[in-house]
Amino acid sequence: MIGAATRRGLLALAIPGCATAQPGMVTPPAAPGGGLHARAAAKGLAFGAATSTRQMAEPDLMAAFLADCGLLVAEYEMKWAELEPQPGNRRTRRADQLFDFARRNGMAVRGHTLLWHESEPRWLSDLSARGTAAAMAQHVDATVLCWRGQVTTWDVVNEAVAPEDGRPDFLRRTWLLNRIGPDYLPQAFHIARAADPNARLAYNDFGCEHATAWSRRRRLGVLGLLRGLRQAGAPVQVLGMQAHLQAGQPFEASEWRAFLADVAALGLTIEVTELDVNCRALPAAAGPRDAAAADLVRRFLDATLEEPAVRAVVTWGLTDRHSWIREGRLPEHRRRDTARARPLPYDDAMRRKPIWAAIAAALDAAPPRG
Ligand code: XIL
């Protein structure tokens, strides 16, 4: 199938769950040496990407997804506000479409994410402390049960650390924290564990990767949270590191490795969960920008994959065509010029970029997992 796909031009790939090919859509030629998941799997690792039901309508993107990914993550379809826009009124149609696609194509699914302050449904603010705790328990239980046995790793809690919020434990002052207290964290893990005894349970966070004072404080917060969860007997097994890398910020392999070793010493495995590169600080010209972004990815992954506890790498999308960085929601994602962000392994025309080659090379160089 891939051989036929090397021709530029119209392609009628039979991708289940996808619209048929449209004029002008091109599928990348097969990569010499194999796709990213095949390279990862050869080392006992998994490789995947976030995608969405909207993206499933783009056959050239889905062809690349099939060629490179063994792991699928829903970009938004499994978040609480999406699943339960009205209390008790759950809708899983979009998420189910992604599960169907993954199942038909032999891919695993990461569950993202049960609790995240940015995807709390609005109606939560009408509830008392007791009502909030009940709603959280109900949501975690129902969501994990719904896809029991179908999710390899659940991000149970996302981004609960915010040193800038001023608490001595560095926890973020979210609605759940304010209503329930820090106990909402172990509670969520226990409920998820009871609902699916076989899914791996993760704490997922961002902003730990760089050699900056800001990242160092975040790492302290994350380690503190993980230790607290362990002491409370909470079944946390995985640390998800988003790895939204910032070109232009320092990255020190030894410092990062020491942090990963501290996490591994707690008995946790580690997954890179949302890799991309914000190249706002780089010059506009695509050539040098792509080269600098790929260099950062290579240095980051080389250091990361040296740690045996690391088991998976996931990028936050596959193509620059669809990236949250282009959405420009965060001020730090907006460039001062008119150049468009280029954070991911494929460009807008689904050509492989230097970031793709950097990931491939890092996977090829990674020590095999036992
Ligand atoms: C983002 C999606 O990419 C956007 O499309 C959506 O508008 C907001 O969420 N950290 C996370 C992800 O854990 O869930 C976020 O995804 C990006 C930052």
PDB file of C-alpha atoms and ligand atoms in Angstrom, residues 54 75-76 79 112-113 116 118 158-159 204 242 244 274 316 323-324 327 329, ligand 1:
ATOM      1  CA  ARG A  54     -11.693  16.896  12.795  1.00  0.00           C
ATOM      2  CA  GLU A  75      -6.634  16.261  21.519  1.00  0.00           C
ATOM      3  CA  TYR A  76      -9.859  17.347  23.216  1.00  0.00           C
ATOM      4  CA  LYS A  79     -11.763  16.070  28.396  1.00  0.00           C
ATOM      5  CA  HIS A 112      -6.189  12.361  28.174  1.00  0.00           C
ATOM      6  CA  THR A 113      -7.279  13.682  30.616  1.00  0.00           C
ATOM      7  CA  TRP A 116      -7.600  19.461  34.183  1.00  0.00           C
ATOM      8  CA  GLU A 118      -8.886  24.130  31.871  1.00  0.00           C
ATOM      9  CA  ASN A 158      -3.127  17.243  34.395  1.00  0.00           C
ATOM     10  CA  GLU A 159      -1.181  20.372  35.391  1.00  0.00           C
ATOM     11  CA  ASN A 204       0.877  14.757  33.610  1.00  0.00           C
ATOM     12  CA  GLN A 242       4.349  17.229  28.164  1.00  0.00           C
ATOM     13  CA  HIS A 244       6.232  21.676  25.023  1.00  0.00           C
ATOM     14  CA  GLU A 274       2.875  16.311  24.182  1.00  0.00           C
ATOM     15  CA  TRP A 316       1.009  17.053  20.273  1.00  0.00           C
ATOM     16  CA  SER A 323      -1.221  22.812  16.331  1.00  0.00           C
ATOM     17  CA  TRP A 324      -2.452  24.448  19.500  1.00  0.00           C
ATOM     18  CA  GLU A 327      -4.258  28.686  17.785  1.00  0.00           C
ATOM     19  CA  ARG A 329      -4.395  31.013  22.801  1.00  0.00           C
TER      20      ARG A 329
HETATM   21  C1  XIL B   1      -5.050  21.831  24.024  1.00  0.00           C
HETATM   22  C2  XIL B   1      -5.541  21.505  22.631  1.00  0.00           C
HETATM   23  O1  XIL B   1      -4.461  21.265  21.777  1.00  0.00           O
HETATM   24  C3  XIL B   1      -6.334  22.672  22.136  1.00  0.00           C
HETATM   25  O2  XIL B   1      -6.862  22.394  20.850  1.00  0.00           O
HETATM   26  C4  XIL B   1      -7.449  23.005  23.120  1.00  0.00           C
HETATM   27  O3  XIL B   1      -8.042  24.181  22.747  1.00  0.00           O
HETATM   28  C5  XIL B   1      -6.903  23.189  24.514  1.00  0.00           C
HETATM   29  O4  XIL B   1      -6.116  22.085  24.882  1.00  0.00           O
HETATM   30  N1  XIL B   1      -1.594  20.860  27.629  1.00  0.00           N
HETATM   31  C6  XIL B   1      -2.480  19.820  27.558  1.00  0.00           C
HETATM   32  C7  XIL B   1      -3.354  19.660  26.393  1.00  0.00           C
HETATM   33  O5  XIL B   1      -2.433  18.936  28.435  1.00  0.00           O
HETATM   34  O6  XIL B   1      -4.582  19.055  26.706  1.00  0.00           O
HETATM   35  C8  XIL B   1      -3.606  20.983  25.707  1.00  0.00           C
HETATM   36  O7  XIL B   1      -4.333  20.739  24.526  1.00  0.00           O
HETATM   37  C9  XIL B   1      -2.302  21.688  25.432  1.00  0.00           C
HETATM   38  C10 XIL B   1      -1.563  21.962  26.704  1.00  0.00           C
END
